[in-house]
Amino acid sequence: MNETILVALIAFAGTLAGSVGGILATNKLTSYRLERLEKKVDLHNNAVMRLMVVEKRLDQLSR
C-alpha cells in the first residue's frame, strides 16, 4: 500500500474519532445543562404556585 494513502487513512481515522468524541461530550454537557434548567424551572413554578396560594389566603383574610 502506498505510504501516502496509509498516512491519509490514519489521519482520517484520527479526525473521525476526534469528531465523534467531541459530539458525545457536547451531547453529554447539553443534557446536563438541560436537566439543571428543568430543575430551576420546577423550583420557579413551585414558588409561583405557593405565591398564588398566599395571595388567595390574603384576599380571603382581607374581606
CSV table of N, CA, C and O in Angstrom, one decimal:
chain,number,residue,atom,x,y,z
A,1,MET,N,0.9,-1.2,0.0
A,1,MET,CA,0.0,0.0,0.0
A,1,MET,C,0.9,1.2,0.0
A,1,MET,O,1.9,1.3,0.7
A,2,ASN,N,0.5,2.2,-0.7
A,2,ASN,CA,1.2,3.4,-0.8
A,2,ASN,C,1.3,4.1,0.5
A,2,ASN,O,0.3,4.2,1.3
A,3,GLU,N,2.5,4.6,0.9
A,3,GLU,CA,2.7,5.3,2.2
A,3,GLU,C,1.8,6.5,2.3
A,3,GLU,O,1.3,6.8,3.4
A,4,THR,N,1.5,7.3,1.3
A,4,THR,CA,0.7,8.4,1.4
A,4,THR,C,-0.8,8.1,1.7
A,4,THR,O,-1.4,8.7,2.5
A,5,ILE,N,-1.2,7.0,1.1
A,5,ILE,CA,-2.6,6.5,1.4
A,5,ILE,C,-2.7,6.1,2.8
A,5,ILE,O,-3.7,6.4,3.5
A,6,LEU,N,-1.7,5.4,3.3
A,6,LEU,CA,-1.8,4.9,4.7
A,6,LEU,C,-1.8,6.1,5.7
A,6,LEU,O,-2.6,6.1,6.6
A,7,VAL,N,-1.0,7.1,5.4
A,7,VAL,CA,-1.0,8.3,6.3
A,7,VAL,C,-2.3,9.0,6.2
A,7,VAL,O,-2.9,9.4,7.3
A,8,ALA,N,-2.9,9.1,5.0
A,8,ALA,CA,-4.2,9.7,4.9
A,8,ALA,C,-5.3,8.9,5.7
A,8,ALA,O,-6.2,9.5,6.3
A,9,LEU,N,-5.3,7.6,5.6
A,9,LEU,CA,-6.2,6.8,6.3
A,9,LEU,C,-6.1,6.9,7.8
A,9,LEU,O,-7.1,7.0,8.6
A,10,ILE,N,-4.9,7.0,8.3
A,10,ILE,CA,-4.6,7.2,9.7
A,10,ILE,C,-5.1,8.6,10.2
A,10,ILE,O,-5.8,8.7,11.2
A,11,ALA,N,-4.9,9.6,9.4
A,11,ALA,CA,-5.3,10.9,9.7
A,11,ALA,C,-6.9,11.0,9.7
A,11,ALA,O,-7.5,11.6,10.5
A,12,PHE,N,-7.5,10.3,8.7
A,12,PHE,CA,-8.9,10.2,8.6
A,12,PHE,C,-9.5,9.6,9.9
A,12,PHE,O,-10.5,10.0,10.5
A,13,ALA,N,-8.9,8.5,10.3
A,13,ALA,CA,-9.4,7.7,11.5
A,13,ALA,C,-9.2,8.6,12.7
A,13,ALA,O,-10.2,8.7,13.6
A,14,GLY,N,-8.2,9.4,12.8
A,14,GLY,CA,-8.0,10.3,14.0
A,14,GLY,C,-9.0,11.4,14.0
A,14,GLY,O,-9.6,11.8,15.0
A,15,THR,N,-9.3,12.0,12.8
A,15,THR,CA,-10.3,13.0,12.7
A,15,THR,C,-11.6,12.5,13.0
A,15,THR,O,-12.4,13.2,13.7
A,16,LEU,N,-12.0,11.3,12.5
A,16,LEU,CA,-13.3,10.7,12.8
A,16,LEU,C,-13.4,10.5,14.3
A,16,LEU,O,-14.5,10.8,14.9
A,17,ALA,N,-12.4,9.9,14.9
A,17,ALA,CA,-12.5,9.6,16.4
A,17,ALA,C,-12.6,10.9,17.2
A,17,ALA,O,-13.4,11.0,18.1
A,18,GLY,N,-11.9,11.9,16.8
A,18,GLY,CA,-12.0,13.2,17.5
A,18,GLY,C,-13.3,13.9,17.3
A,18,GLY,O,-13.9,14.4,18.3
A,19,SER,N,-13.9,13.8,16.1
A,19,SER,CA,-15.2,14.4,15.9
A,19,SER,C,-16.3,13.7,16.7
A,19,SER,O,-17.2,14.3,17.3
A,20,VAL,N,-16.3,12.3,16.7
A,20,VAL,CA,-17.3,11.6,17.4
A,20,VAL,C,-17.1,11.8,18.9
A,20,VAL,O,-18.1,12.0,19.6
A,21,GLY,N,-15.9,11.9,19.4
A,21,GLY,CA,-15.7,12.2,20.8
A,21,GLY,C,-16.2,13.6,21.2
A,21,GLY,O,-16.8,13.7,22.2
A,22,GLY,N,-16.0,14.5,20.3
A,22,GLY,CA,-16.5,15.9,20.6
A,22,GLY,C,-18.0,16.0,20.6
A,22,GLY,O,-18.6,16.6,21.4
A,23,ILE,N,-18.6,15.3,19.7
A,23,ILE,CA,-20.1,15.2,19.6
A,23,ILE,C,-20.6,14.6,20.9
A,23,ILE,O,-21.6,15.1,21.5
A,24,LEU,N,-20.1,13.5,21.3
A,24,LEU,CA,-20.6,12.8,22.5
A,24,LEU,C,-20.4,13.7,23.8
A,24,LEU,O,-21.3,13.8,24.6
A,25,ALA,N,-19.2,14.4,23.9
A,25,ALA,CA,-19.0,15.2,25.0
A,25,ALA,C,-20.0,16.4,25.0
A,25,ALA,O,-20.5,16.8,26.1
A,26,THR,N,-20.2,17.0,23.8
A,26,THR,CA,-21.1,18.1,23.7
A,26,THR,C,-22.6,17.7,24.1
A,26,THR,O,-23.3,18.4,24.8
A,27,ASN,N,-22.9,16.5,23.6
A,27,ASN,CA,-24.3,16.0,23.9
A,27,ASN,C,-24.4,15.8,25.4
A,27,ASN,O,-25.5,16.1,26.0
A,28,LYS,N,-23.4,15.2,26.1
A,28,LYS,CA,-23.5,15.0,27.5
A,28,LYS,C,-23.6,16.3,28.3
A,28,LYS,O,-24.4,16.4,29.2
A,29,LEU,N,-22.9,17.3,27.9
A,29,LEU,CA,-22.9,18.6,28.5
A,29,LEU,C,-24.3,19.3,28.3
A,29,LEU,O,-24.9,19.8,29.2
A,30,THR,N,-24.8,19.2,27.1
A,30,THR,CA,-26.1,19.7,26.8
A,30,THR,C,-27.2,19.1,27.6
A,30,THR,O,-28.1,19.7,28.2
A,31,SER,N,-27.1,17.7,27.8
A,31,SER,CA,-28.1,17.0,28.6
A,31,SER,C,-28.0,17.5,30.0
A,31,SER,O,-29.1,17.7,30.7
A,32,TYR,N,-26.8,17.6,30.6
A,32,TYR,CA,-26.6,18.1,31.9
A,32,TYR,C,-27.2,19.5,32.2
A,32,TYR,O,-27.9,19.7,33.1
A,33,ARG,N,-26.9,20.4,31.2
A,33,ARG,CA,-27.4,21.7,31.4
A,33,ARG,C,-29.0,21.8,31.3
A,33,ARG,O,-29.6,22.5,32.0
A,34,LEU,N,-29.5,21.0,30.4
A,34,LEU,CA,-31.0,20.9,30.3
A,34,LEU,C,-31.6,20.4,31.5
A,34,LEU,O,-32.6,20.9,32.0
A,35,GLU,N,-31.0,19.4,32.1
A,35,GLU,CA,-31.5,18.8,33.4
A,35,GLU,C,-31.5,19.9,34.5
A,35,GLU,O,-32.4,20.0,35.3
A,36,ARG,N,-30.4,20.6,34.6
A,36,ARG,CA,-30.3,21.7,35.6
A,36,ARG,C,-31.3,22.8,35.3
A,36,ARG,O,-31.9,23.3,36.3
A,37,LEU,N,-31.6,23.1,34.1
A,37,LEU,CA,-32.6,24.1,33.8
A,37,LEU,C,-34.0,23.7,34.1
A,37,LEU,O,-34.8,24.4,34.6
A,38,GLU,N,-34.3,22.4,33.9
A,38,GLU,CA,-35.6,21.8,34.3
A,38,GLU,C,-35.8,21.9,35.8
A,38,GLU,O,-36.9,22.2,36.2
A,39,LYS,N,-34.7,21.7,36.5
A,39,LYS,CA,-34.8,21.8,38.0
A,39,LYS,C,-35.1,23.2,38.4
A,39,LYS,O,-35.9,23.5,39.3
A,40,LYS,N,-34.5,24.2,37.8
A,40,LYS,CA,-34.7,25.6,38.1
A,40,LYS,C,-36.1,26.0,37.8
A,40,LYS,O,-36.8,26.7,38.5
A,41,VAL,N,-36.6,25.5,36.6
A,41,VAL,CA,-38.0,25.8,36.2
A,41,VAL,C,-39.0,25.2,37.2
A,41,VAL,O,-40.0,25.9,37.6
A,42,ASP,N,-38.7,24.0,37.6
A,42,ASP,CA,-39.6,23.4,38.6
A,42,ASP,C,-39.6,24.2,39.9
A,42,ASP,O,-40.7,24.4,40.5
A,43,LEU,N,-38.5,24.6,40.4
A,43,LEU,CA,-38.4,25.5,41.6
A,43,LEU,C,-39.2,26.8,41.4
A,43,LEU,O,-39.9,27.2,42.3
A,44,HIS,N,-39.0,27.4,40.2
A,44,HIS,CA,-39.7,28.6,40.0
A,44,HIS,C,-41.2,28.4,39.9
A,44,HIS,O,-42.0,29.2,40.5
A,45,ASN,N,-41.7,27.3,39.3
A,45,ASN,CA,-43.1,27.0,39.2
A,45,ASN,C,-43.7,26.7,40.6
A,45,ASN,O,-44.8,27.2,40.9
A,46,ASN,N,-42.9,26.1,41.4
A,46,ASN,CA,-43.3,25.8,42.8
A,46,ASN,C,-43.5,27.1,43.5
A,46,ASN,O,-44.5,27.3,44.3
A,47,ALA,N,-42.6,28.0,43.4
A,47,ALA,CA,-42.7,29.3,44.1
A,47,ALA,C,-43.9,30.1,43.6
A,47,ALA,O,-44.6,30.8,44.4
A,48,VAL,N,-44.2,30.1,42.3
A,48,VAL,CA,-45.3,30.8,41.7
A,48,VAL,C,-46.6,30.2,42.3
A,48,VAL,O,-47.5,30.9,42.7
A,49,MET,N,-46.7,28.9,42.4
A,49,MET,CA,-47.9,28.2,42.9
A,49,MET,C,-48.1,28.6,44.4
A,49,MET,O,-49.2,28.9,44.8
A,50,ARG,N,-47.0,28.6,45.1
A,50,ARG,CA,-47.1,29.0,46.6
A,50,ARG,C,-47.5,30.4,46.7
A,50,ARG,O,-48.3,30.8,47.6
A,51,LEU,N,-47.0,31.3,45.9
A,51,LEU,CA,-47.4,32.7,45.9
A,51,LEU,C,-48.9,32.9,45.6
A,51,LEU,O,-49.5,33.7,46.2
A,52,MET,N,-49.4,32.1,44.7
A,52,MET,CA,-50.8,32.2,44.3
A,52,MET,C,-51.7,31.8,45.5
A,52,MET,O,-52.7,32.4,45.8
A,53,VAL,N,-51.2,30.7,46.2
A,53,VAL,CA,-52.0,30.3,47.4
A,53,VAL,C,-51.9,31.4,48.5
A,53,VAL,O,-53.0,31.7,49.1
A,54,VAL,N,-50.8,32.0,48.7
A,54,VAL,CA,-50.7,33.0,49.7
A,54,VAL,C,-51.5,34.2,49.3
A,54,VAL,O,-52.2,34.8,50.2
A,55,GLU,N,-51.5,34.6,48.1
A,55,GLU,CA,-52.4,35.7,47.7
A,55,GLU,C,-53.8,35.4,47.8
A,55,GLU,O,-54.6,36.3,48.2
A,56,LYS,N,-54.2,34.2,47.5
A,56,LYS,CA,-55.6,33.8,47.7
A,56,LYS,C,-56.0,33.9,49.2
A,56,LYS,O,-57.1,34.4,49.5
A,57,ARG,N,-55.1,33.4,50.1
A,57,ARG,CA,-55.4,33.5,51.5
A,57,ARG,C,-55.5,34.9,52.0
A,57,ARG,O,-56.3,35.2,52.8
A,58,LEU,N,-54.6,35.7,51.5
A,58,LEU,CA,-54.6,37.1,52.0
A,58,LEU,C,-55.8,37.8,51.5
A,58,LEU,O,-56.4,38.7,52.2
A,59,ASP,N,-56.3,37.5,50.3
A,59,ASP,CA,-57.5,38.1,49.8
A,59,ASP,C,-58.7,37.7,50.6
A,59,ASP,O,-59.6,38.5,50.9
A,60,GLN,N,-58.7,36.4,51.1
A,60,GLN,CA,-59.8,35.9,51.9
A,60,GLN,C,-59.8,36.6,53.3
A,60,GLN,O,-60.8,36.9,53.9
A,61,LEU,N,-58.6,36.8,53.8
A,61,LEU,CA,-58.4,37.4,55.1
A,61,LEU,C,-58.8,38.9,55.1
A,61,LEU,O,-59.3,39.4,56.1
A,62,SER,N,-58.6,39.6,54.0
A,62,SER,CA,-58.9,41.0,53.9
A,62,SER,C,-60.3,41.3,53.7
A,62,SER,O,-60.7,42.4,53.8
A,63,ARG,N,-61.1,40.3,53.4
A,63,ARG,CA,-62.6,40.5,53.2
A,63,ARG,C,-63.3,40.8,54.5
A,63,ARG,O,-63.2,40.6,55.5
